[in-house]
PDB file of C-alpha atoms in Angstrom:
ATOM      1  CA  MET A 749      -1.131 -47.019  -1.347  1.00  0.00           C
ATOM      2  CA  ALA A 750      -3.186 -47.811   1.746  1.00  0.00           C
ATOM      3  CA  ASP A 751      -6.982 -47.889   1.626  1.00  0.00           C
ATOM      4  CA  ARG A 752      -8.477 -44.500   2.356  1.00  0.00           C
ATOM      5  CA  ILE A 753     -11.826 -43.114   3.334  1.00  0.00           C
ATOM      6  CA  VAL A 754     -12.261 -39.546   2.093  1.00  0.00           C
ATOM      7  CA  VAL A 755     -14.547 -37.043   3.816  1.00  0.00           C
ATOM      8  CA  ASP A 756     -15.233 -33.988   1.659  1.00  0.00           C
ATOM      9  CA  LEU A 757     -16.506 -30.993   3.647  1.00  0.00           C
ATOM     10  CA  ALA A 758     -18.280 -28.264   1.670  1.00  0.00           C
ATOM     11  CA  ALA A 759     -18.386 -24.705   2.990  1.00  0.00           C
ATOM     12  CA  ASP A 760     -22.217 -24.763   2.844  1.00  0.00           C
ATOM     13  CA  GLY A 761     -22.417 -27.507   5.494  1.00  0.00           C
ATOM     14  CA  ARG A 762     -22.822 -30.433   3.106  1.00  0.00           C
ATOM     15  CA  ALA A 763     -20.471 -33.413   3.171  1.00  0.00           C
ATOM     16  CA  SER A 764     -19.790 -36.654   1.354  1.00  0.00           C
ATOM     17  CA  VAL A 765     -17.875 -39.799   2.251  1.00  0.00           C
ATOM     18  CA  ALA A 766     -16.146 -42.019  -0.300  1.00  0.00           C
ATOM     19  CA  SER A 767     -13.963 -45.087  -0.036  1.00  0.00           C
ATOM     20  CA  TRP A 768     -10.703 -45.006  -1.989  1.00  0.00           C
ATOM     21  CA  LEU A 769      -9.341 -48.526  -2.013  1.00  0.00           C
ATOM     22  CA  ASP A 770      -5.820 -49.587  -2.774  1.00  0.00           C
ATOM     23  CA  GLY A 771      -5.494 -49.959  -6.544  1.00  0.00           C
ATOM     24  CA  ASP A 772      -8.349 -47.603  -7.431  1.00  0.00           C
ATOM     25  CA  GLU A 773      -7.388 -44.533  -9.468  1.00  0.00           C
ATOM     26  CA  LEU A 774     -10.150 -42.379  -7.971  1.00  0.00           C
ATOM     27  CA  PRO A 775     -12.464 -42.480  -4.927  1.00  0.00           C
ATOM     28  CA  SER A 776     -15.824 -44.175  -5.339  1.00  0.00           C
ATOM     29  CA  PRO A 777     -18.828 -41.923  -6.194  1.00  0.00           C
ATOM     30  CA  ALA A 778     -20.363 -40.378  -3.088  1.00  0.00           C
ATOM     31  CA  GLU A 779     -23.680 -38.762  -2.177  1.00  0.00           C
ATOM     32  CA  GLN A 780     -23.783 -35.493  -0.273  1.00  0.00           C
ATOM     33  CA  PHE A 781     -25.609 -35.133   3.027  1.00  0.00           C
ATOM     34  CA  ASP A 782     -26.214 -32.376   5.563  1.00  0.00           C
ATOM     35  CA  LEU A 783     -23.485 -32.437   8.199  1.00  0.00           C
ATOM     36  CA  THR A 784     -24.185 -30.844  11.564  1.00  0.00           C
ATOM     37  CA  TRP A 785     -21.230 -30.391  13.894  1.00  0.00           C
ATOM     38  CA  PRO A 786     -22.437 -31.963  17.150  1.00  0.00           C
ATOM     39  CA  LEU A 787     -20.341 -30.155  19.778  1.00  0.00           C
ATOM     40  CA  GLU A 788     -21.385 -26.855  21.303  1.00  0.00           C
ATOM     41  CA  ALA A 789     -18.998 -23.952  21.894  1.00  0.00           C
ATOM     42  CA  GLU A 790     -18.814 -24.863  25.593  1.00  0.00           C
ATOM     43  CA  ALA A 791     -17.518 -28.332  24.772  1.00  0.00           C
ATOM     44  CA  LEU A 792     -14.915 -26.905  22.391  1.00  0.00           C
ATOM     45  CA  GLU A 793     -13.735 -24.491  25.071  1.00  0.00           C
ATOM     46  CA  ASP A 794     -13.449 -27.373  27.547  1.00  0.00           C
ATOM     47  CA  LEU A 795     -11.416 -29.278  24.972  1.00  0.00           C
ATOM     48  CA  ARG A 796      -9.169 -26.278  24.337  1.00  0.00           C
ATOM     49  CA  TRP A 797      -8.638 -25.854  28.067  1.00  0.00           C
ATOM     50  CA  TYR A 798      -7.871 -29.558  28.509  1.00  0.00           C
ATOM     51  CA  LEU A 799      -5.296 -29.651  25.693  1.00  0.00           C
ATOM     52  CA  GLU A 800      -3.639 -26.303  26.375  1.00  0.00           C
ATOM     53  CA  ASP A 801      -4.033 -25.211  29.989  1.00  0.00           C
ATOM     54  CA  TYR A 802      -4.628 -28.401  31.960  1.00  0.00           C
ATOM     55  CA  LEU A 803      -1.741 -30.365  30.426  1.00  0.00           C
ATOM     56  CA  ILE A 804       0.642 -27.605  31.463  1.00  0.00           C
ATOM     57  CA  ALA A 805      -0.481 -27.675  35.098  1.00  0.00           C
ATOM     58  CA  PRO A 806      -2.636 -30.787  35.812  1.00  0.00           C
ATOM     59  CA  PHE A 807      -2.939 -30.142  39.529  1.00  0.00           C
ATOM     60  CA  GLY A 808      -4.273 -27.657  42.082  1.00  0.00           C
ATOM     61  CA  VAL A 809      -7.497 -25.929  41.074  1.00  0.00           C
ATOM     62  CA  TYR A 810      -7.501 -27.954  37.838  1.00  0.00           C
ATOM     63  CA  GLY A 811      -7.581 -31.240  39.725  1.00  0.00           C
ATOM     64  CA  GLU A 812     -11.345 -31.721  39.492  1.00  0.00           C
ATOM     65  CA  ARG A 813     -12.135 -30.144  36.126  1.00  0.00           C
ATOM     66  CA  GLY A 814      -9.489 -32.117  34.231  1.00  0.00           C
ATOM     67  CA  PRO A 815     -10.867 -35.604  34.992  1.00  0.00           C
ATOM     68  CA  ARG A 816     -14.414 -34.377  34.245  1.00  0.00           C
ATOM     69  CA  VAL A 817     -13.395 -33.219  30.771  1.00  0.00           C
ATOM     70  CA  GLN A 818     -11.397 -36.388  30.181  1.00  0.00           C
ATOM     71  CA  ALA A 819     -14.446 -38.487  31.013  1.00  0.00           C
ATOM     72  CA  ARG A 820     -16.416 -36.715  28.276  1.00  0.00           C
ATOM     73  CA  LEU A 821     -13.894 -37.252  25.469  1.00  0.00           C
ATOM     74  CA  ALA A 822     -15.280 -40.655  24.471  1.00  0.00           C
ATOM     75  CA  ASP A 823     -18.854 -39.330  24.231  1.00  0.00           C
ATOM     76  CA  TRP A 824     -17.734 -36.302  22.233  1.00  0.00           C
ATOM     77  CA  GLY A 825     -15.806 -38.589  19.892  1.00  0.00           C
ATOM     78  CA  ALA A 826     -18.813 -40.859  19.404  1.00  0.00           C
ATOM     79  CA  ALA A 827     -20.976 -37.824  18.610  1.00  0.00           C
ATOM     80  CA  VAL A 828     -18.522 -36.612  15.942  1.00  0.00           C
ATOM     81  CA  PHE A 829     -18.336 -40.141  14.515  1.00  0.00           C
ATOM     82  CA  GLY A 830     -22.119 -40.377  14.364  1.00  0.00           C
ATOM     83  CA  ALA A 831     -22.427 -37.024  12.603  1.00  0.00           C
ATOM     84  CA  VAL A 832     -20.243 -38.323   9.738  1.00  0.00           C
ATOM     85  CA  PHE A 833     -20.616 -42.106   9.664  1.00  0.00           C
ATOM     86  CA  GLY A 834     -23.924 -42.569  11.456  1.00  0.00           C
ATOM     87  CA  ALA A 835     -26.126 -43.695   8.555  1.00  0.00           C
ATOM     88  CA  GLY A 836     -26.645 -43.972   4.804  1.00  0.00           C
ATOM     89  CA  PRO A 837     -23.916 -44.203   2.145  1.00  0.00           C
ATOM     90  CA  ALA A 838     -21.343 -42.681   4.507  1.00  0.00           C
ATOM     91  CA  ARG A 839     -21.913 -45.526   6.958  1.00  0.00           C
ATOM     92  CA  ASP A 840     -21.698 -48.049   4.124  1.00  0.00           C
ATOM     93  CA  ALA A 841     -18.363 -46.640   2.966  1.00  0.00           C
ATOM     94  CA  TYR A 842     -16.952 -46.877   6.493  1.00  0.00           C
ATOM     95  CA  VAL A 843     -18.169 -50.462   6.991  1.00  0.00           C
ATOM     96  CA  LYS A 844     -16.754 -51.454   3.594  1.00  0.00           C
ATOM     97  CA  LEU A 845     -13.354 -50.085   4.518  1.00  0.00           C
ATOM     98  CA  ARG A 846     -13.335 -51.805   7.910  1.00  0.00           C
ATOM     99  CA  ALA A 847     -14.294 -55.130   6.368  1.00  0.00           C
ATOM    100  CA  ARG A 848     -11.010 -55.188   4.421  1.00  0.00           C
ATOM    101  CA  GLN A 849      -9.048 -55.319   7.724  1.00  0.00           C
ATOM    102  CA  GLY A 850      -5.971 -53.733   6.164  1.00  0.00           C
ATOM    103  CA  ALA A 851      -4.151 -50.489   6.791  1.00  0.00           C
ATOM    104  CA  ALA A 852      -6.530 -47.586   6.207  1.00  0.00           C
ATOM    105  CA  LYS A 853      -6.280 -43.808   6.393  1.00  0.00           C
ATOM    106  CA  LEU A 854      -8.927 -41.154   7.039  1.00  0.00           C
ATOM    107  CA  VAL A 855      -8.631 -38.003   4.895  1.00  0.00           C
ATOM    108  CA  PHE A 856     -10.596 -34.778   5.394  1.00  0.00           C
ATOM    109  CA  ARG A 857     -10.736 -32.448   2.378  1.00  0.00           C
ATOM    110  CA  SER A 858     -12.201 -28.957   2.280  1.00  0.00           C
ATOM    111  CA  SER A 859     -11.635 -25.490   0.868  1.00  0.00           C
ATOM    112  CA  SER A 860     -12.675 -24.156   4.290  1.00  0.00           C
ATOM    113  CA  PRO A 861      -9.825 -23.885   6.846  1.00  0.00           C
ATOM    114  CA  LYS A 862     -12.477 -23.428   9.538  1.00  0.00           C
ATOM    115  CA  LEU A 863     -13.982 -26.856   8.840  1.00  0.00           C
ATOM    116  CA  LEU A 864     -10.591 -28.517   8.565  1.00  0.00           C
ATOM    117  CA  GLY A 865      -9.620 -26.948  11.890  1.00  0.00           C
ATOM    118  CA  LEU A 866     -12.344 -28.719  13.843  1.00  0.00           C
ATOM    119  CA  PRO A 867     -11.023 -31.410  16.231  1.00  0.00           C
ATOM    120  CA  TRP A 868     -11.737 -34.433  14.028  1.00  0.00           C
ATOM    121  CA  GLU A 869      -9.146 -36.394  16.015  1.00  0.00           C
ATOM    122  CA  LEU A 870     -11.836 -36.851  18.667  1.00  0.00           C
ATOM    123  CA  MET A 871     -13.778 -39.141  16.308  1.00  0.00           C
ATOM    124  CA  ARG A 872     -14.388 -42.503  17.923  1.00  0.00           C
ATOM    125  CA  ASP A 873     -16.206 -45.593  16.690  1.00  0.00           C
ATOM    126  CA  PRO A 874     -18.344 -46.672  19.707  1.00  0.00           C
ATOM    127  CA  GLY A 875     -17.558 -50.287  18.846  1.00  0.00           C
ATOM    128  CA  ARG A 876     -13.808 -49.791  19.137  1.00  0.00           C
ATOM    129  CA  PRO A 877     -11.614 -48.961  22.140  1.00  0.00           C
ATOM    130  CA  THR A 878      -9.605 -46.045  20.736  1.00  0.00           C
ATOM    131  CA  PRO A 879     -10.228 -42.909  18.626  1.00  0.00           C
ATOM    132  CA  LEU A 880      -9.919 -43.361  14.861  1.00  0.00           C
ATOM    133  CA  ALA A 881      -6.786 -41.188  14.831  1.00  0.00           C
ATOM    134  CA  LEU A 882      -5.050 -43.977  16.767  1.00  0.00           C
ATOM    135  CA  ASP A 883      -7.048 -46.933  15.484  1.00  0.00           C
ATOM    136  CA  LEU A 884      -6.410 -46.264  11.778  1.00  0.00           C
ATOM    137  CA  ALA A 885      -3.105 -46.014   9.932  1.00  0.00           C
ATOM    138  CA  GLY A 886      -3.367 -42.239   9.817  1.00  0.00           C
ATOM    139  CA  MET A 887      -5.580 -39.147   9.708  1.00  0.00           C
ATOM    140  CA  SER A 888      -4.844 -36.127   7.541  1.00  0.00           C
ATOM    141  CA  ARG A 889      -6.320 -32.894   6.232  1.00  0.00           C
ATOM    142  CA  SER A 890      -6.152 -31.508   2.702  1.00  0.00           C
ATOM    143  CA  LEU A 891      -6.827 -27.927   1.619  1.00  0.00           C
ATOM    144  CA  PRO A 892      -7.216 -28.011  -2.192  1.00  0.00           C
ATOM    145  CA  THR A 893      -5.632 -25.211  -4.169  1.00  0.00           C
ATOM    146  CA  ALA A 894      -5.458 -24.676  -7.914  1.00  0.00           C
ATOM    147  CA  GLN A 895      -1.771 -23.733  -7.634  1.00  0.00           C
ATOM    148  CA  LEU A 896      -0.866 -27.318  -6.743  1.00  0.00           C
ATOM    149  CA  ALA A 897      -1.491 -28.300 -10.358  1.00  0.00           C
ATOM    150  CA  ASP A 898       1.197 -25.935 -11.643  1.00  0.00           C
ATOM    151  CA  THR A 899       4.566 -27.300 -12.748  1.00  0.00           C
ATOM    152  CA  LEU A 900       7.345 -26.324 -10.365  1.00  0.00           C
ATOM    153  CA  PRO A 901      10.539 -25.225 -12.175  1.00  0.00           C
ATOM    154  CA  VAL A 902      13.685 -26.697 -10.592  1.00  0.00           C
ATOM    155  CA  PRO A 903      16.909 -25.063 -11.865  1.00  0.00           C
ATOM    156  CA  GLY A 904      19.669 -27.595 -12.349  1.00  0.00           C
ATOM    157  CA  GLY A 905      17.290 -30.521 -11.963  1.00  0.00           C
ATOM    158  CA  LYS A 906      17.685 -30.660  -8.165  1.00  0.00           C
ATOM    159  CA  LEU A 907      14.896 -29.742  -5.743  1.00  0.00           C
ATOM    160  CA  ARG A 908      16.182 -27.591  -2.864  1.00  0.00           C
ATOM    161  CA  VAL A 909      14.381 -27.962   0.460  1.00  0.00           C
ATOM    162  CA  LEU A 910      14.976 -25.835   3.548  1.00  0.00           C
ATOM    163  CA  MET A 911      13.820 -27.537   6.736  1.00  0.00           C
ATOM    164  CA  VAL A 912      13.031 -25.424   9.794  1.00  0.00           C
ATOM    165  CA  ILE A 913      13.004 -27.567  12.953  1.00  0.00           C
ATOM    166  CA  SER A 914      11.819 -25.315  15.775  1.00  0.00           C
ATOM    167  CA  ARG A 915      11.765 -26.551  19.380  1.00  0.00           C
ATOM    168  CA  PRO A 916      11.258 -23.478  21.610  1.00  0.00           C
ATOM    169  CA  ALA A 917      10.969 -25.599  24.769  1.00  0.00           C
ATOM    170  CA  GLY A 918      14.289 -27.355  24.181  1.00  0.00           C
ATOM    171  CA  GLY A 919      14.568 -30.755  25.852  1.00  0.00           C
ATOM    172  CA  ARG A 920      10.992 -30.516  27.109  1.00  0.00           C
ATOM    173  CA  ASP A 921       9.671 -30.249  23.556  1.00  0.00           C
ATOM    174  CA  VAL A 922       8.840 -32.844  20.902  1.00  0.00           C
ATOM    175  CA  GLY A 923      11.848 -34.888  19.800  1.00  0.00           C
ATOM    176  CA  TYR A 924      13.931 -33.276  17.052  1.00  0.00           C
ATOM    177  CA  GLN A 925      13.745 -36.294  14.761  1.00  0.00           C
ATOM    178  CA  MET A 926      10.022 -37.070  15.098  1.00  0.00           C
ATOM    179  CA  ILE A 927       9.401 -35.598  11.615  1.00  0.00           C
ATOM    180  CA  ALA A 928      12.928 -35.336  10.206  1.00  0.00           C
ATOM    181  CA  ARG A 929      13.744 -39.055  10.400  1.00  0.00           C
ATOM    182  CA  PRO A 930      10.733 -40.299   8.356  1.00  0.00           C
ATOM    183  CA  LEU A 931      11.251 -37.453   5.870  1.00  0.00           C
ATOM    184  CA  LEU A 932      14.871 -38.448   5.326  1.00  0.00           C
ATOM    185  CA  ARG A 933      13.836 -42.058   4.821  1.00  0.00           C
ATOM    186  CA  ARG A 934      11.430 -41.013   2.076  1.00  0.00           C
ATOM    187  CA  LEU A 935      14.080 -38.879   0.404  1.00  0.00           C
ATOM    188  CA  GLU A 936      16.295 -41.935   0.059  1.00  0.00           C
ATOM    189  CA  ALA A 937      14.208 -42.852  -2.989  1.00  0.00           C
ATOM    190  CA  VAL A 938      15.277 -39.654  -4.775  1.00  0.00           C
ATOM    191  CA  ARG A 939      18.844 -39.402  -3.506  1.00  0.00           C
ATOM    192  CA  GLY A 940      20.832 -36.965  -5.626  1.00  0.00           C
ATOM    193  CA  GLU A 941      17.683 -35.219  -6.844  1.00  0.00           C
ATOM    194  CA  VAL A 942      16.861 -33.358  -3.610  1.00  0.00           C
ATOM    195  CA  ASP A 943      19.162 -30.997  -1.719  1.00  0.00           C
ATOM    196  CA  LEU A 944      17.983 -30.805   1.919  1.00  0.00           C
ATOM    197  CA  MET A 945      19.300 -28.141   4.282  1.00  0.00           C
ATOM    198  CA  VAL A 946      18.353 -27.690   7.957  1.00  0.00           C
ATOM    199  CA  LEU A 947      18.094 -24.082   9.138  1.00  0.00           C
ATOM    200  CA  ARG A 948      20.399 -23.200  12.010  1.00  0.00           C
ATOM    201  CA  PRO A 949      19.425 -21.467  14.193  1.00  0.00           C
ATOM    202  CA  PRO A 950      15.647 -21.832  13.598  1.00  0.00           C
ATOM    203  CA  THR A 951      14.921 -18.106  13.946  1.00  0.00           C
ATOM    204  CA  LEU A 952      12.984 -15.795  11.668  1.00  0.00           C
ATOM    205  CA  ASP A 953      16.085 -13.682  10.956  1.00  0.00           C
ATOM    206  CA  ALA A 954      18.065 -16.784  10.004  1.00  0.00           C
ATOM    207  CA  LEU A 955      15.252 -17.806   7.644  1.00  0.00           C
ATOM    208  CA  LYS A 956      15.324 -14.415   5.923  1.00  0.00           C
ATOM    209  CA  GLU A 957      19.120 -14.428   5.589  1.00  0.00           C
ATOM    210  CA  THR A 958      19.329 -18.017   4.326  1.00  0.00           C
ATOM    211  CA  LEU A 959      16.633 -17.515   1.698  1.00  0.00           C
ATOM    212  CA  ALA A 960      18.204 -14.251   0.531  1.00  0.00           C
ATOM    213  CA  GLU A 961      21.718 -15.726   0.299  1.00  0.00           C
ATOM    214  CA  ALA A 962      20.459 -18.748  -1.644  1.00  0.00           C
ATOM    215  CA  ALA A 963      18.645 -16.496  -4.127  1.00  0.00           C
ATOM    216  CA  GLU A 964      21.729 -14.306  -4.604  1.00  0.00           C
ATOM    217  CA  ARG A 965      23.828 -17.397  -5.405  1.00  0.00           C
ATOM    218  CA  GLY A 966      21.270 -18.469  -8.002  1.00  0.00           C
ATOM    219  CA  GLU A 967      20.359 -21.525  -5.915  1.00  0.00           C
ATOM    220  CA  PRO A 968      16.936 -20.622  -4.465  1.00  0.00           C
ATOM    221  CA  PHE A 969      14.881 -22.977  -2.341  1.00  0.00           C
ATOM    222  CA  GLN A 970      11.699 -24.342  -3.894  1.00  0.00           C
ATOM    223  CA  VAL A 971      10.296 -25.751  -0.623  1.00  0.00           C
ATOM    224  CA  VAL A 972      10.348 -24.573   2.981  1.00  0.00           C
ATOM    225  CA  HIS A 973       9.341 -27.341   5.406  1.00  0.00           C
ATOM    226  CA  PHE A 974       8.393 -26.077   8.884  1.00  0.00           C
ATOM    227  CA  ASP A 975       8.549 -28.743  11.600  1.00  0.00           C
ATOM    228  CA  GLY A 976       7.270 -27.108  14.767  1.00  0.00           C
ATOM    229  CA  HIS A 977       4.292 -25.665  16.569  1.00  0.00           C
ATOM    230  CA  GLY A 978       1.482 -23.607  15.087  1.00  0.00           C
ATOM    231  CA  VAL A 979      -1.649 -22.195  16.709  1.00  0.00           C
ATOM    232  CA  LEU A 980      -4.422 -19.699  16.095  1.00  0.00           C
ATOM    233  CA  ARG A 981      -4.096 -16.279  17.674  1.00  0.00           C
ATOM    234  CA  ARG A 982      -7.429 -15.213  19.120  1.00  0.00           C
ATOM    235  CA  SER A 983      -8.793 -11.701  19.565  1.00  0.00           C
ATOM    236  CA  ALA A 984     -11.210 -12.856  22.258  1.00  0.00           C
ATOM    237  CA  VAL A 985     -11.199 -15.935  24.449  1.00  0.00           C
ATOM    238  CA  ALA A 986     -13.679 -17.364  26.890  1.00  0.00           C
ATOM    239  CA  GLY A 987     -13.533 -15.369  30.097  1.00  0.00           C
ATOM    240  CA  GLY A 988     -12.235 -12.272  28.340  1.00  0.00           C
ATOM    241  CA  GLY A 989      -8.778 -11.145  27.351  1.00  0.00           C
ATOM    242  CA  HIS A 990      -6.550 -12.049  24.472  1.00  0.00           C
ATOM    243  CA  GLY A 991      -4.396 -15.048  23.831  1.00  0.00           C
ATOM    244  CA  THR A 992      -3.208 -17.819  21.598  1.00  0.00           C
ATOM    245  CA  GLY A 993      -4.974 -21.148  21.365  1.00  0.00           C
ATOM    246  CA  MET A 994      -7.458 -23.338  19.525  1.00  0.00           C
ATOM    247  CA  TYR A 995     -11.213 -23.787  19.181  1.00  0.00           C
ATOM    248  CA  ALA A 996     -12.352 -20.816  21.312  1.00  0.00           C
ATOM    249  CA  GLY A 997     -13.006 -17.172  20.513  1.00  0.00           C
ATOM    250  CA  GLN A 998     -12.504 -15.500  17.159  1.00  0.00           C
ATOM    251  CA  ALA A 999      -9.299 -16.456  15.356  1.00  0.00           C
ATOM    252  CA  ASP A1000      -7.392 -13.545  13.834  1.00  0.00           C
ATOM    253  CA  GLU A1001      -4.731 -15.591  12.049  1.00  0.00           C
ATOM    254  CA  GLY A1002      -2.362 -18.470  12.364  1.00  0.00           C
ATOM    255  CA  VAL A1003       1.083 -18.136  13.915  1.00  0.00           C
ATOM    256  CA  LEU A1004       4.178 -20.341  13.781  1.00  0.00           C
ATOM    257  CA  ALA A1005       6.512 -20.678  16.756  1.00  0.00           C
ATOM    258  CA  PHE A1006      10.087 -19.990  15.701  1.00  0.00           C
ATOM    259  CA  GLU A1007      12.851 -19.845  18.304  1.00  0.00           C
ATOM    260  CA  LYS A1008      14.223 -16.615  19.738  1.00  0.00           C
ATOM    261  CA  PRO A1009      17.991 -16.064  19.414  1.00  0.00           C
ATOM    262  CA  GLY A1010      18.401 -16.435  23.172  1.00  0.00           C
ATOM    263  CA  GLY A1011      15.871 -19.235  23.564  1.00  0.00           C
ATOM    264  CA  GLY A1012      12.115 -19.351  23.952  1.00  0.00           C
ATOM    265  CA  SER A1013       9.225 -19.062  21.520  1.00  0.00           C
ATOM    266  CA  ASP A1014       8.948 -16.356  18.873  1.00  0.00           C
ATOM    267  CA  GLU A1015       5.369 -16.454  17.544  1.00  0.00           C
ATOM    268  CA  VAL A1016       5.347 -15.081  13.999  1.00  0.00           C
ATOM    269  CA  SER A1017       2.124 -14.278  12.169  1.00  0.00           C
ATOM    270  CA  ALA A1018       1.188 -16.081   8.980  1.00  0.00           C
ATOM    271  CA  ALA A1019       1.028 -12.741   7.153  1.00  0.00           C
ATOM    272  CA  LYS A1020       4.606 -11.897   8.096  1.00  0.00           C
ATOM    273  CA  ILE A1021       5.902 -15.318   7.087  1.00  0.00           C
ATOM    274  CA  ALA A1022       3.998 -15.098   3.808  1.00  0.00           C
ATOM    275  CA  GLN A1023       5.760 -11.832   3.002  1.00  0.00           C
ATOM    276  CA  VAL A1024       9.174 -13.367   3.709  1.00  0.00           C
ATOM    277  CA  LEU A1025       8.473 -16.357   1.468  1.00  0.00           C
ATOM    278  CA  LYS A1026       6.924 -14.211  -1.272  1.00  0.00           C
ATOM    279  CA  HIS A1027       9.976 -11.951  -1.310  1.00  0.00           C
ATOM    280  CA  ALA A1028      12.204 -15.046  -1.630  1.00  0.00           C
ATOM    281  CA  GLN A1029       9.882 -16.486  -4.301  1.00  0.00           C
ATOM    282  CA  VAL A1030       9.415 -19.778  -2.441  1.00  0.00           C
ATOM    283  CA  PRO A1031       6.515 -21.574  -4.208  1.00  0.00           C
ATOM    284  CA  VAL A1032       5.826 -24.409  -1.737  1.00  0.00           C
ATOM    285  CA  VAL A1033       5.458 -24.452   2.055  1.00  0.00           C
ATOM    286  CA  VAL A1034       4.957 -27.627   4.087  1.00  0.00           C
ATOM    287  CA  LEU A1035       3.819 -27.476   7.721  1.00  0.00           C
ATOM    288  CA  ASN A1036       4.081 -30.269  10.310  1.00  0.00           C
TER     289      ASN A1036
END
């Protein structure tokens, strides 16, 4: 296990930072402190625009605004870094981890999806040239749930996993094997104990049919792994109107982008997907 630094985010605005070094069974004790998110709504809207709108059409009327936002990313990242690791025990934990000079991961844990959804990837140590998301061995989020402690029954002793690889933009999208290849490598360690199936085509109707057929055969899937795009559908965005995006406006719910039968993106609400999985009695869902 790589060294880790764990940032626990409480819903009341308090936070704690603990180092979890390779070989330790548990993270080190940590003191809580008041955490104030340093970026205003205007900055978050600029970031949303830069990641969603500008990267689609980085020219024309966007030609001046794009570079201005890009120039602010480093300062925003330093501000987020300072809010978490600026002083006290949190700073000590970060320095201790860096002093080991080995592979290290940054983990954010919270029961609040809103806090986990903040753009922590901006975080940048002013003394280093790149954001921590690129400078460290990895950055992840964890949403604790009591259900994770339950034992998962696996009929026949073989875990069945259905993998949904959705690429609505075809060849212009993320590579098909960006997630699948490392997953398959990890499954090599439990060969014969996991039955992995890739959904074809990656449509919502195909998901329903495949789950239903598997249940009827007495071979249900215990895990559905979605490898694709997910965003937050907003009821109101800056400048008015409705749309889908991140960081701006009021989020109604999450959506996952399946593929349409004839091509293109089919954005399906989390509530609808939850009903499909509940009906098929799928206990575990993994999103990438």
